């Protein structure tokens, strides 16, 4: 694993999709207690912006980022609530223009060496590799290490307890993200104790 930015003190980042507004605060508090230092809240439901605002207030020591930023609307909402970092699944010219105006760290999504080079030309030395497993997983990251030596990656997509260390052991990986540590049944029930202990087990090997 390469030197981590302070943002990823814990190099495992839960990727969250919030289905109900009241989940936000207990979920962040539980995940902080379980040892995570950063969370990514995806803009895939209407609750994302409010959830980020609530989580930041409840857990000021955590880095609460916004994910699935694909255009102006999500960007404005994510920045408006003070997201600590921004993540996109991919990137195009319009998104790079928007990201240039961001005042927090941005991790643009890439899936190929050409996309990685484009993002590097915009100044991004740490990029999201997405969807990681569908694009060759650790083999792809190993193959990109020598020719793209300046770039580090945060892979997400298809990472789980069994393969997370294979990713984290790579020198060009700063952190991994994913949803595998979230017990969906416990989340739906609001069983925070069960959610917390499942999450802790999922990051211990
Ligand atoms: C995503 O953006 O959906 C993340 O990559 C999570 O992927 P996962 O559910 O496969 O962990």
mmCIF file of C-alpha atoms and ligand atoms in Angstrom:
data_model
loop_
_atom_site.group_PDB
_atom_site.id
_atom_site.type_symbol
_atom_site.label_atom_id
_atom_site.label_comp_id
_atom_site.label_asym_id
_atom_site.label_seq_id
_atom_site.Cartn_x
_atom_site.Cartn_y
_atom_site.Cartn_z
ATOM 1 C CA UNK A 1 0.000 0.000 0.000
ATOM 2 C CA UNK A 2 1.368 3.406 -0.858
ATOM 3 C CA UNK A 3 1.540 6.365 1.547
ATOM 4 C CA UNK A 4 -2.022 7.278 2.359
ATOM 5 C CA UNK A 5 -3.364 10.758 2.305
ATOM 6 C CA UNK A 6 -4.590 11.753 5.784
ATOM 7 C CA UNK A 7 -8.107 11.348 4.441
ATOM 8 C CA UNK A 8 -7.706 7.569 4.420
ATOM 9 C CA UNK A 9 -6.335 6.982 7.899
ATOM 10 C CA UNK A 10 -8.457 3.850 7.713
ATOM 11 C CA UNK A 11 -7.840 2.675 4.132
ATOM 12 C CA UNK A 12 -11.249 1.000 3.834
ATOM 13 C CA UNK A 13 -14.058 3.344 2.812
ATOM 14 C CA UNK A 14 -17.674 2.242 3.138
ATOM 15 C CA UNK A 15 -19.688 3.247 0.057
ATOM 16 C CA UNK A 16 -23.187 4.025 1.295
ATOM 17 C CA UNK A 17 -26.545 4.402 -0.390
ATOM 18 C CA UNK A 18 -28.981 6.047 2.007
ATOM 19 C CA UNK A 19 -32.581 4.908 1.605
ATOM 20 C CA UNK A 20 -34.062 6.734 4.582
ATOM 21 C CA UNK A 21 -33.016 10.072 6.071
ATOM 22 C CA UNK A 22 -33.101 8.778 9.644
ATOM 23 C CA UNK A 23 -30.389 6.196 8.843
ATOM 24 C CA UNK A 24 -27.720 8.835 8.308
ATOM 25 C CA UNK A 25 -26.597 9.793 11.806
ATOM 26 C CA UNK A 26 -26.689 6.372 13.511
ATOM 27 C CA UNK A 27 -24.998 4.833 10.481
ATOM 28 C CA UNK A 28 -22.106 7.314 10.565
ATOM 29 C CA UNK A 29 -21.763 7.057 14.345
ATOM 30 C CA UNK A 30 -21.759 3.262 14.191
ATOM 31 C CA UNK A 31 -19.185 3.141 11.399
ATOM 32 C CA UNK A 32 -16.950 5.614 13.212
ATOM 33 C CA UNK A 33 -17.092 3.413 16.313
ATOM 34 C CA UNK A 34 -16.229 0.406 14.130
ATOM 35 C CA UNK A 35 -12.984 2.134 13.103
ATOM 36 C CA UNK A 36 -13.657 3.835 9.781
ATOM 37 C CA UNK A 37 -12.323 7.343 9.191
ATOM 38 C CA UNK A 38 -14.014 8.145 5.884
ATOM 39 C CA UNK A 39 -17.377 7.373 4.297
ATOM 40 C CA UNK A 40 -18.644 7.875 0.766
ATOM 41 C CA UNK A 41 -22.341 8.692 0.427
ATOM 42 C CA UNK A 42 -23.500 8.030 -3.123
ATOM 43 C CA UNK A 43 -25.816 10.429 -4.923
ATOM 44 C CA UNK A 44 -28.126 7.612 -5.917
ATOM 45 C CA UNK A 45 -31.038 8.521 -3.681
ATOM 46 C CA UNK A 46 -32.763 11.763 -2.804
ATOM 47 C CA UNK A 47 -31.343 11.586 0.725
ATOM 48 C CA UNK A 48 -27.661 11.929 -0.163
ATOM 49 C CA UNK A 49 -27.121 15.662 0.438
ATOM 50 C CA UNK A 50 -29.114 15.811 3.668
ATOM 51 C CA UNK A 51 -27.372 12.660 4.888
ATOM 52 C CA UNK A 52 -23.926 14.167 4.292
ATOM 53 C CA UNK A 53 -24.914 17.361 6.128
ATOM 54 C CA UNK A 54 -26.271 15.381 9.088
ATOM 55 C CA UNK A 55 -23.284 13.013 9.233
ATOM 56 C CA UNK A 56 -20.774 15.877 9.157
ATOM 57 C CA UNK A 57 -22.507 17.536 12.074
ATOM 58 C CA UNK A 58 -22.815 14.322 14.102
ATOM 59 C CA UNK A 59 -19.297 13.012 13.318
ATOM 60 C CA UNK A 60 -17.051 16.030 12.708
ATOM 61 C CA UNK A 61 -13.905 13.899 12.990
ATOM 62 C CA UNK A 62 -14.902 11.694 10.067
ATOM 63 C CA UNK A 63 -14.357 12.533 6.415
ATOM 64 C CA UNK A 64 -17.771 12.407 4.788
ATOM 65 C CA UNK A 65 -17.459 12.358 1.016
ATOM 66 C CA UNK A 66 -19.944 12.435 -1.836
ATOM 67 C CA UNK A 67 -19.968 9.701 -4.468
ATOM 68 C CA UNK A 68 -21.577 9.150 -7.854
ATOM 69 C CA UNK A 69 -20.935 12.766 -8.857
ATOM 70 C CA UNK A 70 -21.828 12.690 -12.538
ATOM 71 C CA UNK A 71 -22.905 16.264 -13.260
ATOM 72 C CA UNK A 72 -23.591 19.801 -12.103
ATOM 73 C CA UNK A 73 -26.617 18.961 -9.949
ATOM 74 C CA UNK A 74 -24.860 16.423 -7.727
ATOM 75 C CA UNK A 75 -21.719 18.561 -7.681
ATOM 76 C CA UNK A 76 -23.601 21.647 -6.479
ATOM 77 C CA UNK A 77 -25.536 19.716 -3.855
ATOM 78 C CA UNK A 78 -22.440 17.866 -2.627
ATOM 79 C CA UNK A 79 -20.389 21.050 -2.340
ATOM 80 C CA UNK A 80 -23.338 22.941 -0.849
ATOM 81 C CA UNK A 81 -23.442 20.621 2.166
ATOM 82 C CA UNK A 82 -19.677 20.740 2.659
ATOM 83 C CA UNK A 83 -18.715 17.235 1.509
ATOM 84 C CA UNK A 84 -15.135 16.501 2.561
ATOM 85 C CA UNK A 85 -14.251 14.862 -0.758
ATOM 86 C CA UNK A 86 -15.882 14.057 -4.099
ATOM 87 C CA UNK A 87 -15.814 10.833 -6.087
ATOM 88 C CA UNK A 88 -17.066 10.107 -9.597
ATOM 89 C CA UNK A 89 -17.577 6.745 -11.328
ATOM 90 C CA UNK A 90 -16.013 8.101 -14.528
ATOM 91 C CA UNK A 91 -15.058 11.456 -15.976
ATOM 92 C CA UNK A 92 -15.700 13.572 -19.061
ATOM 93 C CA UNK A 93 -14.605 17.051 -20.084
ATOM 94 C CA UNK A 94 -17.579 18.750 -18.410
ATOM 95 C CA UNK A 95 -16.909 16.968 -15.120
ATOM 96 C CA UNK A 96 -13.213 17.868 -15.223
ATOM 97 C CA UNK A 97 -14.282 21.517 -15.689
ATOM 98 C CA UNK A 98 -16.590 21.295 -12.684
ATOM 99 C CA UNK A 99 -13.989 19.534 -10.555
ATOM 100 C CA UNK A 100 -11.524 22.302 -11.258
ATOM 101 C CA UNK A 101 -13.774 24.570 -9.163
ATOM 102 C CA UNK A 102 -13.872 22.163 -6.196
ATOM 103 C CA UNK A 103 -12.210 23.208 -2.956
ATOM 104 C CA UNK A 104 -11.966 19.673 -1.526
ATOM 105 C CA UNK A 105 -10.101 16.573 -2.768
ATOM 106 C CA UNK A 106 -11.628 14.948 -5.853
ATOM 107 C CA UNK A 107 -11.125 11.339 -6.953
ATOM 108 C CA UNK A 108 -12.222 11.011 -10.574
ATOM 109 C CA UNK A 109 -13.215 7.569 -11.779
ATOM 110 C CA UNK A 110 -11.119 5.798 -14.392
ATOM 111 C CA UNK A 111 -11.189 2.306 -15.869
ATOM 112 C CA UNK A 112 -8.361 2.329 -18.447
ATOM 113 C CA UNK A 113 -4.782 3.629 -18.757
ATOM 114 C CA UNK A 114 -5.960 6.290 -21.237
ATOM 115 C CA UNK A 115 -8.568 7.566 -18.809
ATOM 116 C CA UNK A 116 -5.977 7.509 -16.027
ATOM 117 C CA UNK A 117 -3.609 9.594 -18.171
ATOM 118 C CA UNK A 118 -6.373 12.073 -18.967
ATOM 119 C CA UNK A 119 -7.141 12.448 -15.264
ATOM 120 C CA UNK A 120 -3.422 12.807 -14.518
ATOM 121 C CA UNK A 121 -3.190 15.576 -17.123
ATOM 122 C CA UNK A 122 -5.862 17.391 -15.073
ATOM 123 C CA UNK A 123 -3.698 17.009 -11.983
ATOM 124 C CA UNK A 124 -5.276 13.972 -10.317
ATOM 125 C CA UNK A 125 -2.593 11.706 -8.902
ATOM 126 C CA UNK A 126 -5.092 9.676 -6.859
ATOM 127 C CA UNK A 127 -7.965 8.243 -8.867
ATOM 128 C CA UNK A 128 -10.901 5.934 -8.303
ATOM 129 C CA UNK A 129 -10.485 2.673 -10.263
ATOM 130 C CA UNK A 130 -14.046 1.635 -11.055
ATOM 131 C CA UNK A 131 -15.570 -0.883 -11.416
ATOM 132 C CA UNK A 132 -12.425 -2.586 -10.169
ATOM 133 C CA UNK A 133 -13.159 -6.298 -10.359
ATOM 134 C CA UNK A 134 -14.987 -6.039 -13.693
ATOM 135 C CA UNK A 135 -11.920 -4.282 -15.137
ATOM 136 C CA UNK A 136 -9.283 -6.781 -14.159
ATOM 137 C CA UNK A 137 -9.006 -6.089 -10.424
ATOM 138 C CA UNK A 138 -5.565 -6.490 -8.893
ATOM 139 C CA UNK A 139 -4.046 -7.823 -12.152
ATOM 140 C CA UNK A 140 -4.980 -4.587 -13.907
ATOM 141 C CA UNK A 141 -3.606 -2.461 -11.042
ATOM 142 C CA UNK A 142 -0.327 -4.410 -11.101
ATOM 143 C CA UNK A 143 -0.091 -3.962 -14.871
ATOM 144 C CA UNK A 144 -0.682 -0.193 -14.563
ATOM 145 C CA UNK A 145 1.877 0.321 -11.775
ATOM 146 C CA UNK A 146 5.051 0.610 -13.850
ATOM 147 C CA UNK A 147 3.797 2.645 -16.840
ATOM 148 C CA UNK A 148 1.584 4.884 -14.651
ATOM 149 C CA UNK A 149 4.007 5.212 -11.762
ATOM 150 C CA UNK A 150 2.789 8.673 -10.698
ATOM 151 C CA UNK A 151 -0.786 7.508 -10.169
ATOM 152 C CA UNK A 152 -2.323 5.856 -7.093
ATOM 153 C CA UNK A 153 -5.755 4.314 -7.019
ATOM 154 C CA UNK A 154 -8.765 3.833 -4.806
ATOM 155 C CA UNK A 155 -10.397 0.744 -6.348
ATOM 156 C CA UNK A 156 -14.097 0.108 -5.741
ATOM 157 C CA UNK A 157 -16.599 -2.301 -7.213
ATOM 158 C CA UNK A 158 -16.493 -5.994 -6.341
ATOM 159 C CA UNK A 159 -14.177 -5.689 -3.341
ATOM 160 C CA UNK A 160 -14.935 -7.814 -0.313
ATOM 161 C CA UNK A 161 -13.395 -9.288 2.830
ATOM 162 C CA UNK A 162 -11.699 -12.071 0.856
ATOM 163 C CA UNK A 163 -9.899 -9.879 -1.669
ATOM 164 C CA UNK A 164 -9.450 -6.531 0.113
ATOM 165 C CA UNK A 165 -5.916 -7.309 1.296
ATOM 166 C CA UNK A 166 -4.879 -8.327 -2.235
ATOM 167 C CA UNK A 167 -5.753 -4.759 -3.226
ATOM 168 C CA UNK A 168 -4.369 -3.016 -0.134
ATOM 169 C CA UNK A 169 -1.036 -4.830 -0.494
ATOM 170 C CA UNK A 170 -0.407 -3.161 -3.855
ATOM 171 C CA UNK A 171 1.952 -0.166 -3.752
ATOM 172 C CA UNK A 172 -0.292 1.881 -6.068
ATOM 173 C CA UNK A 173 -3.423 1.480 -3.916
ATOM 174 C CA UNK A 174 -4.140 4.122 -1.249
ATOM 175 C CA UNK A 175 -7.512 2.800 -0.099
ATOM 176 C CA UNK A 176 -10.327 0.489 -1.138
ATOM 177 C CA UNK A 177 -14.028 1.282 -1.165
ATOM 178 C CA UNK A 178 -17.141 -0.817 -1.216
ATOM 179 C CA UNK A 179 -20.406 -1.836 0.327
ATOM 180 C CA UNK A 180 -19.529 -5.330 1.504
ATOM 181 C CA UNK A 181 -19.159 -4.320 5.166
ATOM 182 C CA UNK A 182 -22.734 -3.027 5.381
ATOM 183 C CA UNK A 183 -25.244 -5.576 6.638
ATOM 184 C CA UNK A 184 -28.269 -4.559 4.557
ATOM 185 C CA UNK A 185 -30.765 -6.379 6.789
ATOM 186 C CA UNK A 186 -29.414 -4.698 9.925
ATOM 187 C CA UNK A 187 -29.477 -1.351 8.117
ATOM 188 C CA UNK A 188 -33.102 -1.757 7.045
ATOM 189 C CA UNK A 189 -34.070 -2.722 10.598
ATOM 190 C CA UNK A 190 -32.016 0.023 12.211
ATOM 191 C CA UNK A 191 -30.146 -2.612 14.214
ATOM 192 C CA UNK A 192 -27.006 -0.546 14.771
ATOM 193 C CA UNK A 193 -25.343 -2.999 17.114
ATOM 194 C CA UNK A 194 -25.573 -5.785 14.524
ATOM 195 C CA UNK A 195 -24.485 -3.428 11.756
ATOM 196 C CA UNK A 196 -21.449 -2.311 13.767
ATOM 197 C CA UNK A 197 -20.258 -5.777 14.710
ATOM 198 C CA UNK A 198 -20.722 -7.070 11.150
ATOM 199 C CA UNK A 199 -18.735 -4.117 9.789
ATOM 200 C CA UNK A 200 -15.916 -4.730 12.286
ATOM 201 C CA UNK A 201 -15.724 -8.421 11.318
ATOM 202 C CA UNK A 202 -15.631 -7.541 7.645
ATOM 203 C CA UNK A 203 -12.461 -5.492 7.938
ATOM 204 C CA UNK A 204 -10.596 -7.944 10.190
ATOM 205 C CA UNK A 205 -8.750 -10.776 8.516
HETATM 206 C C1 LIG B 1 -20.075 1.716 -5.978
HETATM 207 O O1 LIG B 1 -19.783 2.819 -6.392
HETATM 208 O O2 LIG B 1 -21.171 1.166 -6.134
HETATM 209 C C2 LIG B 1 -19.023 1.040 -5.206
HETATM 210 O O3 LIG B 1 -18.000 0.739 -6.032
HETATM 211 C C3 LIG B 1 -19.504 -0.137 -4.404
HETATM 212 O O4 LIG B 1 -19.349 -1.293 -5.101
HETATM 213 P P1 LIG B 1 -19.662 -2.676 -4.375
HETATM 214 O O5 LIG B 1 -21.113 -2.629 -3.974
HETATM 215 O O6 LIG B 1 -19.355 -3.725 -5.414
HETATM 216 O O7 LIG B 1 -18.769 -2.764 -3.182
#
